[in-house]
């Protein structure tokens, strides 16, 4: 009996040793954070980006947003040998933001890279004048830090168009203040034609939703007065906050030969 107990104990020890030997001692580490992200050649419809290559991964995921602090969506997965990507079919003179992360086939993801700003080229140079005393900000949005305050009629050069996270149109501009060159963001409706008191041309926007309701006022509670289709272009008349804090854009467009004015949710418009 004692010999049987001893044999059983030895057998259990051998099994434990064998199990430990075939069990991985460590779990594979997640990919590193992507570094070296930078913007290369740009055209009126494309932006080239590149980054530092990693080893031991299955590929990279590229995310893009039209707004610095907006929603980033994955636009492409690329293989691990690549360290550059050309984003095509973009709007001219428009700002875009990118971030990238590496991944493995085992479902492990690295941290996102820093956010990279890119801008397609403008079709032609544009200048404008500030219509009233206005703040120039670090990013598009009234919630971002103020870089400086410009006096009425200050002349600025428009570098590209931008939007904030509510879909409101902004311009990225350059100007000279007290002999110092500055770049920052000014809301589009606060800019007019240079050397003129006439407001700049009304902004245009394109519908991104498959079908978009047009309402009599800002808010989903307001009656629907018309509808728009994906890709349809409208004239932007202004932006208004609803009672729940959501952003609504007042638009104008033609339908069946008549002019329609109403409100649509700002999140389903892309400024042109």
mmCIF file of C-alpha atoms in Angstrom:
data_model
loop_
_atom_site.group_PDB
_atom_site.id
_atom_site.type_symbol
_atom_site.label_atom_id
_atom_site.label_comp_id
_atom_site.label_asym_id
_atom_site.label_seq_id
_atom_site.Cartn_x
_atom_site.Cartn_y
_atom_site.Cartn_z
ATOM 1 C CA UNK A 1 0.000 0.000 0.000
ATOM 2 C CA UNK A 2 2.811 2.366 0.886
ATOM 3 C CA UNK A 3 4.534 1.606 -2.429
ATOM 4 C CA UNK A 4 1.304 2.440 -4.303
ATOM 5 C CA UNK A 5 0.948 5.784 -2.544
ATOM 6 C CA UNK A 6 4.597 6.598 -3.283
ATOM 7 C CA UNK A 7 4.187 5.694 -6.981
ATOM 8 C CA UNK A 8 1.047 7.837 -7.233
ATOM 9 C CA UNK A 9 2.835 10.843 -5.687
ATOM 10 C CA UNK A 10 5.764 10.492 -8.117
ATOM 11 C CA UNK A 11 3.327 10.259 -11.039
ATOM 12 C CA UNK A 12 1.529 13.482 -9.998
ATOM 13 C CA UNK A 13 4.850 15.350 -9.668
ATOM 14 C CA UNK A 14 5.899 14.208 -13.146
ATOM 15 C CA UNK A 15 2.549 15.344 -14.625
ATOM 16 C CA UNK A 16 2.850 18.791 -13.005
ATOM 17 C CA UNK A 17 6.401 19.203 -14.340
ATOM 18 C CA UNK A 18 5.332 18.190 -17.849
ATOM 19 C CA UNK A 19 2.345 20.578 -17.806
ATOM 20 C CA UNK A 20 4.557 23.469 -16.716
ATOM 21 C CA UNK A 21 7.049 22.676 -19.468
ATOM 22 C CA UNK A 22 4.455 22.912 -22.273
ATOM 23 C CA UNK A 23 2.741 26.045 -20.919
ATOM 24 C CA UNK A 24 4.115 29.367 -22.304
ATOM 25 C CA UNK A 25 6.014 31.224 -19.623
ATOM 26 C CA UNK A 26 5.080 34.627 -20.918
ATOM 27 C CA UNK A 27 2.307 36.265 -22.925
ATOM 28 C CA UNK A 28 3.280 38.100 -26.129
ATOM 29 C CA UNK A 29 3.613 41.833 -25.570
ATOM 30 C CA UNK A 30 1.349 44.307 -27.385
ATOM 31 C CA UNK A 31 2.802 46.228 -30.361
ATOM 32 C CA UNK A 32 4.613 49.460 -29.620
ATOM 33 C CA UNK A 33 3.061 52.883 -30.075
ATOM 34 C CA UNK A 34 3.490 54.042 -33.691
ATOM 35 C CA UNK A 35 6.053 56.839 -33.928
ATOM 36 C CA UNK A 36 7.455 59.148 -36.573
ATOM 37 C CA UNK A 37 4.061 60.003 -38.071
ATOM 38 C CA UNK A 38 4.446 62.931 -40.487
ATOM 39 C CA UNK A 39 2.783 64.561 -43.465
ATOM 40 C CA UNK A 40 4.441 64.436 -46.881
ATOM 41 C CA UNK A 41 3.407 65.661 -50.325
ATOM 42 C CA UNK A 42 -0.131 67.067 -50.631
ATOM 43 C CA UNK A 43 -2.256 67.966 -53.660
ATOM 44 C CA UNK A 44 -5.721 69.477 -54.030
ATOM 45 C CA UNK A 45 -7.243 66.010 -53.541
ATOM 46 C CA UNK A 46 -4.680 63.901 -51.643
ATOM 47 C CA UNK A 47 -2.484 63.788 -48.533
ATOM 48 C CA UNK A 48 0.557 61.534 -48.097
ATOM 49 C CA UNK A 49 1.474 60.356 -44.599
ATOM 50 C CA UNK A 50 4.349 58.172 -43.358
ATOM 51 C CA UNK A 51 5.547 56.601 -40.105
ATOM 52 C CA UNK A 52 8.364 54.551 -38.582
ATOM 53 C CA UNK A 53 8.103 50.845 -39.348
ATOM 54 C CA UNK A 54 7.744 48.178 -36.639
ATOM 55 C CA UNK A 55 8.643 44.471 -36.658
ATOM 56 C CA UNK A 56 6.687 41.507 -35.317
ATOM 57 C CA UNK A 57 3.242 42.882 -36.204
ATOM 58 C CA UNK A 58 0.467 41.939 -38.630
ATOM 59 C CA UNK A 59 -0.290 45.431 -39.944
ATOM 60 C CA UNK A 60 -1.380 49.003 -39.223
ATOM 61 C CA UNK A 61 -4.809 50.571 -38.815
ATOM 62 C CA UNK A 62 -5.221 54.130 -40.148
ATOM 63 C CA UNK A 63 -7.889 56.379 -38.630
ATOM 64 C CA UNK A 64 -9.056 59.793 -39.885
ATOM 65 C CA UNK A 65 -11.252 62.666 -38.701
ATOM 66 C CA UNK A 66 -12.286 65.968 -40.268
ATOM 67 C CA UNK A 67 -11.954 67.588 -36.842
ATOM 68 C CA UNK A 68 -9.078 67.631 -34.331
ATOM 69 C CA UNK A 69 -11.282 66.502 -31.452
ATOM 70 C CA UNK A 70 -14.005 64.834 -33.502
ATOM 71 C CA UNK A 71 -14.801 61.168 -34.133
ATOM 72 C CA UNK A 72 -11.973 59.199 -35.753
ATOM 73 C CA UNK A 73 -13.000 56.403 -38.122
ATOM 74 C CA UNK A 74 -10.855 53.613 -39.500
ATOM 75 C CA UNK A 75 -10.296 54.158 -43.221
ATOM 76 C CA UNK A 76 -7.711 51.490 -44.043
ATOM 77 C CA UNK A 77 -5.717 48.493 -42.817
ATOM 78 C CA UNK A 78 -2.275 48.207 -44.411
ATOM 79 C CA UNK A 79 0.290 45.403 -44.333
ATOM 80 C CA UNK A 80 3.291 45.445 -41.963
ATOM 81 C CA UNK A 81 5.788 46.167 -44.752
ATOM 82 C CA UNK A 82 4.201 49.545 -45.483
ATOM 83 C CA UNK A 83 5.248 52.747 -43.771
ATOM 84 C CA UNK A 84 3.415 55.263 -45.965
ATOM 85 C CA UNK A 85 -0.137 55.845 -47.202
ATOM 86 C CA UNK A 86 -1.692 58.192 -49.776
ATOM 87 C CA UNK A 87 -5.214 59.298 -48.843
ATOM 88 C CA UNK A 88 -6.977 60.194 -52.116
ATOM 89 C CA UNK A 89 -10.309 61.699 -53.241
ATOM 90 C CA UNK A 90 -10.304 64.433 -50.593
ATOM 91 C CA UNK A 91 -11.882 67.895 -50.773
ATOM 92 C CA UNK A 92 -9.542 70.698 -51.830
ATOM 93 C CA UNK A 93 -8.386 73.225 -49.256
ATOM 94 C CA UNK A 94 -9.700 71.089 -46.411
ATOM 95 C CA UNK A 95 -8.139 70.027 -43.118
ATOM 96 C CA UNK A 96 -7.897 66.364 -42.034
ATOM 97 C CA UNK A 97 -6.463 64.592 -38.974
ATOM 98 C CA UNK A 98 -4.881 61.118 -38.740
ATOM 99 C CA UNK A 99 -3.723 58.630 -36.130
ATOM 100 C CA UNK A 100 -2.339 55.084 -36.535
ATOM 101 C CA UNK A 101 -1.893 51.984 -34.402
ATOM 102 C CA UNK A 102 -0.179 48.625 -35.000
ATOM 103 C CA UNK A 103 -1.904 45.280 -34.434
ATOM 104 C CA UNK A 104 -1.236 41.548 -34.470
ATOM 105 C CA UNK A 105 -3.307 38.623 -35.738
ATOM 106 C CA UNK A 106 -3.738 37.528 -32.109
ATOM 107 C CA UNK A 107 -5.970 40.536 -31.476
ATOM 108 C CA UNK A 108 -3.363 42.664 -29.729
ATOM 109 C CA UNK A 109 -3.301 46.418 -30.428
ATOM 110 C CA UNK A 110 -0.681 49.055 -29.727
ATOM 111 C CA UNK A 111 -1.345 52.574 -28.547
ATOM 112 C CA UNK A 112 -2.371 55.187 -31.097
ATOM 113 C CA UNK A 113 0.261 57.509 -32.509
ATOM 114 C CA UNK A 114 0.118 61.226 -31.896
ATOM 115 C CA UNK A 115 -2.528 63.055 -33.961
ATOM 116 C CA UNK A 116 -1.237 64.318 -37.307
ATOM 117 C CA UNK A 117 -2.757 67.321 -39.087
ATOM 118 C CA UNK A 118 -2.812 67.467 -42.877
ATOM 119 C CA UNK A 119 -4.386 69.889 -45.344
ATOM 120 C CA UNK A 120 -5.074 69.573 -49.054
ATOM 121 C CA UNK A 121 -3.945 72.483 -51.239
ATOM 122 C CA UNK A 122 -6.258 75.390 -51.966
ATOM 123 C CA UNK A 123 -7.343 75.816 -55.614
ATOM 124 C CA UNK A 124 -6.144 79.441 -55.389
ATOM 125 C CA UNK A 125 -4.872 81.856 -52.749
ATOM 126 C CA UNK A 126 -7.562 83.615 -50.721
ATOM 127 C CA UNK A 127 -7.585 86.572 -48.362
ATOM 128 C CA UNK A 128 -10.275 87.891 -46.060
ATOM 129 C CA UNK A 129 -10.880 90.616 -43.494
ATOM 130 C CA UNK A 130 -12.179 90.210 -39.956
ATOM 131 C CA UNK A 131 -15.711 91.633 -39.803
ATOM 132 C CA UNK A 132 -15.671 92.372 -36.043
ATOM 133 C CA UNK A 133 -13.388 92.040 -33.043
ATOM 134 C CA UNK A 134 -12.731 88.295 -32.964
ATOM 135 C CA UNK A 135 -10.660 85.665 -31.181
ATOM 136 C CA UNK A 136 -8.163 83.549 -33.109
ATOM 137 C CA UNK A 137 -8.011 80.070 -31.547
ATOM 138 C CA UNK A 138 -5.550 77.167 -31.335
ATOM 139 C CA UNK A 139 -8.033 74.713 -32.897
ATOM 140 C CA UNK A 140 -11.455 74.969 -34.553
ATOM 141 C CA UNK A 141 -14.042 75.485 -31.793
ATOM 142 C CA UNK A 142 -14.945 78.191 -29.293
ATOM 143 C CA UNK A 143 -13.939 75.809 -26.482
ATOM 144 C CA UNK A 144 -10.255 75.887 -27.537
ATOM 145 C CA UNK A 145 -7.625 78.360 -26.189
ATOM 146 C CA UNK A 146 -7.437 81.892 -27.620
ATOM 147 C CA UNK A 147 -4.122 82.742 -29.308
ATOM 148 C CA UNK A 148 -4.872 86.417 -29.864
ATOM 149 C CA UNK A 149 -7.736 88.843 -30.479
ATOM 150 C CA UNK A 150 -7.947 90.583 -33.858
ATOM 151 C CA UNK A 151 -9.376 94.038 -34.492
ATOM 152 C CA UNK A 152 -12.090 94.634 -37.122
ATOM 153 C CA UNK A 153 -10.805 94.782 -40.737
ATOM 154 C CA UNK A 154 -7.610 92.879 -39.903
ATOM 155 C CA UNK A 155 -6.491 91.183 -43.119
ATOM 156 C CA UNK A 156 -5.810 87.433 -43.025
ATOM 157 C CA UNK A 157 -4.673 84.807 -45.547
ATOM 158 C CA UNK A 158 -6.867 81.703 -45.653
ATOM 159 C CA UNK A 159 -4.796 78.504 -45.529
ATOM 160 C CA UNK A 160 -7.637 75.968 -45.518
ATOM 161 C CA UNK A 161 -11.175 75.246 -44.333
ATOM 162 C CA UNK A 162 -11.945 73.370 -41.106
ATOM 163 C CA UNK A 163 -14.863 72.283 -38.926
ATOM 164 C CA UNK A 164 -15.323 71.854 -35.195
ATOM 165 C CA UNK A 165 -16.869 68.805 -33.530
ATOM 166 C CA UNK A 166 -20.352 70.302 -33.975
ATOM 167 C CA UNK A 167 -19.910 70.728 -37.739
ATOM 168 C CA UNK A 168 -19.537 74.531 -37.630
ATOM 169 C CA UNK A 169 -17.320 75.943 -40.379
ATOM 170 C CA UNK A 170 -13.958 77.560 -39.534
ATOM 171 C CA UNK A 171 -10.947 78.846 -41.446
ATOM 172 C CA UNK A 172 -7.310 78.191 -40.655
ATOM 173 C CA UNK A 173 -5.653 81.557 -41.319
ATOM 174 C CA UNK A 174 -2.361 83.418 -41.149
ATOM 175 C CA UNK A 175 -1.920 87.067 -40.210
ATOM 176 C CA UNK A 176 0.618 89.511 -38.825
ATOM 177 C CA UNK A 177 0.081 91.015 -35.367
ATOM 178 C CA UNK A 178 2.567 93.565 -33.988
ATOM 179 C CA UNK A 179 5.163 92.397 -36.503
ATOM 180 C CA UNK A 180 4.719 88.754 -35.539
ATOM 181 C CA UNK A 181 3.305 86.101 -37.903
ATOM 182 C CA UNK A 182 0.520 84.014 -36.361
ATOM 183 C CA UNK A 183 -1.585 81.065 -37.516
ATOM 184 C CA UNK A 184 -4.890 80.033 -35.986
ATOM 185 C CA UNK A 185 -8.604 79.433 -36.455
ATOM 186 C CA UNK A 186 -11.450 81.915 -36.982
ATOM 187 C CA UNK A 187 -15.095 81.013 -37.460
ATOM 188 C CA UNK A 188 -16.043 81.360 -41.131
ATOM 189 C CA UNK A 189 -19.029 83.651 -40.622
ATOM 190 C CA UNK A 190 -16.772 86.221 -38.913
ATOM 191 C CA UNK A 191 -14.741 86.754 -42.074
ATOM 192 C CA UNK A 192 -15.606 88.995 -45.017
ATOM 193 C CA UNK A 193 -13.962 90.035 -48.258
ATOM 194 C CA UNK A 194 -10.647 91.799 -47.862
ATOM 195 C CA UNK A 195 -10.819 95.597 -48.170
ATOM 196 C CA UNK A 196 -14.613 95.487 -48.216
ATOM 197 C CA UNK A 197 -17.469 95.560 -45.767
ATOM 198 C CA UNK A 198 -19.367 93.044 -47.932
ATOM 199 C CA UNK A 199 -19.624 89.621 -46.268
ATOM 200 C CA UNK A 200 -17.843 86.680 -47.844
ATOM 201 C CA UNK A 201 -19.796 84.305 -50.066
ATOM 202 C CA UNK A 202 -22.180 82.004 -48.210
ATOM 203 C CA UNK A 203 -20.745 78.648 -47.282
ATOM 204 C CA UNK A 204 -21.761 75.430 -48.991
ATOM 205 C CA UNK A 205 -22.117 72.001 -47.417
ATOM 206 C CA UNK A 206 -22.797 68.470 -48.638
ATOM 207 C CA UNK A 207 -25.199 65.954 -47.060
ATOM 208 C CA UNK A 208 -23.454 62.813 -45.737
ATOM 209 C CA UNK A 209 -26.532 60.871 -44.543
ATOM 210 C CA UNK A 210 -28.499 58.632 -46.918
ATOM 211 C CA UNK A 211 -31.652 60.639 -46.147
ATOM 212 C CA UNK A 212 -31.740 63.772 -43.982
ATOM 213 C CA UNK A 213 -34.872 65.391 -42.528
ATOM 214 C CA UNK A 214 -35.204 69.169 -42.786
ATOM 215 C CA UNK A 215 -37.117 70.641 -39.848
ATOM 216 C CA UNK A 216 -38.820 73.953 -39.145
ATOM 217 C CA UNK A 217 -36.586 74.593 -36.124
ATOM 218 C CA UNK A 218 -33.511 73.231 -34.333
ATOM 219 C CA UNK A 219 -34.358 69.947 -32.625
ATOM 220 C CA UNK A 220 -35.915 66.568 -33.366
ATOM 221 C CA UNK A 221 -39.194 67.779 -31.862
ATOM 222 C CA UNK A 222 -39.698 70.304 -34.694
ATOM 223 C CA UNK A 223 -41.926 69.301 -37.648
ATOM 224 C CA UNK A 224 -40.287 67.868 -40.767
ATOM 225 C CA UNK A 225 -40.790 70.239 -43.712
ATOM 226 C CA UNK A 226 -38.645 68.530 -46.353
ATOM 227 C CA UNK A 227 -35.794 66.068 -46.852
ATOM 228 C CA UNK A 228 -32.366 65.880 -48.488
ATOM 229 C CA UNK A 229 -30.468 63.053 -50.178
ATOM 230 C CA UNK A 230 -26.860 61.970 -49.706
ATOM 231 C CA UNK A 231 -24.447 64.109 -51.719
ATOM 232 C CA UNK A 232 -26.901 67.003 -52.140
ATOM 233 C CA UNK A 233 -25.351 70.476 -51.767
ATOM 234 C CA UNK A 234 -26.973 73.158 -49.593
ATOM 235 C CA UNK A 235 -26.225 76.765 -48.644
ATOM 236 C CA UNK A 236 -25.429 77.268 -44.962
ATOM 237 C CA UNK A 237 -27.237 80.198 -43.329
ATOM 238 C CA UNK A 238 -26.194 79.696 -39.715
ATOM 239 C CA UNK A 239 -25.825 77.319 -36.768
ATOM 240 C CA UNK A 240 -28.090 77.000 -33.736
ATOM 241 C CA UNK A 241 -28.029 74.915 -30.547
ATOM 242 C CA UNK A 242 -31.127 72.877 -29.651
ATOM 243 C CA UNK A 243 -32.491 72.613 -26.108
ATOM 244 C CA UNK A 244 -30.578 69.356 -25.589
ATOM 245 C CA UNK A 245 -27.286 70.997 -26.628
ATOM 246 C CA UNK A 246 -27.096 69.371 -30.085
ATOM 247 C CA UNK A 247 -25.943 71.464 -33.046
ATOM 248 C CA UNK A 248 -28.307 72.260 -35.926
ATOM 249 C CA UNK A 249 -27.506 74.067 -39.161
ATOM 250 C CA UNK A 250 -29.975 76.321 -40.961
ATOM 251 C CA UNK A 251 -29.752 75.587 -44.671
ATOM 252 C CA UNK A 252 -31.234 76.752 -47.925
ATOM 253 C CA UNK A 253 -31.774 74.717 -51.094
ATOM 254 C CA UNK A 254 -34.018 74.369 -54.141
ATOM 255 C CA UNK A 255 -36.671 71.650 -54.382
ATOM 256 C CA UNK A 256 -39.240 71.334 -57.148
ATOM 257 C CA UNK A 257 -38.482 74.879 -58.257
ATOM 258 C CA UNK A 258 -38.997 76.517 -54.858
ATOM 259 C CA UNK A 259 -36.525 77.716 -52.228
ATOM 260 C CA UNK A 260 -36.629 75.772 -48.957
ATOM 261 C CA UNK A 261 -35.102 76.989 -45.689
ATOM 262 C CA UNK A 262 -34.904 74.845 -42.591
ATOM 263 C CA UNK A 263 -32.747 73.108 -40.003
ATOM 264 C CA UNK A 264 -30.762 69.858 -40.261
ATOM 265 C CA UNK A 265 -28.530 68.076 -37.782
ATOM 266 C CA UNK A 266 -24.981 69.494 -38.194
ATOM 267 C CA UNK A 267 -23.382 66.071 -37.789
ATOM 268 C CA UNK A 268 -24.684 65.005 -41.205
ATOM 269 C CA UNK A 269 -23.154 67.894 -43.157
ATOM 270 C CA UNK A 270 -19.626 68.262 -44.533
ATOM 271 C CA UNK A 271 -18.514 71.842 -45.173
ATOM 272 C CA UNK A 272 -17.123 72.513 -48.654
#
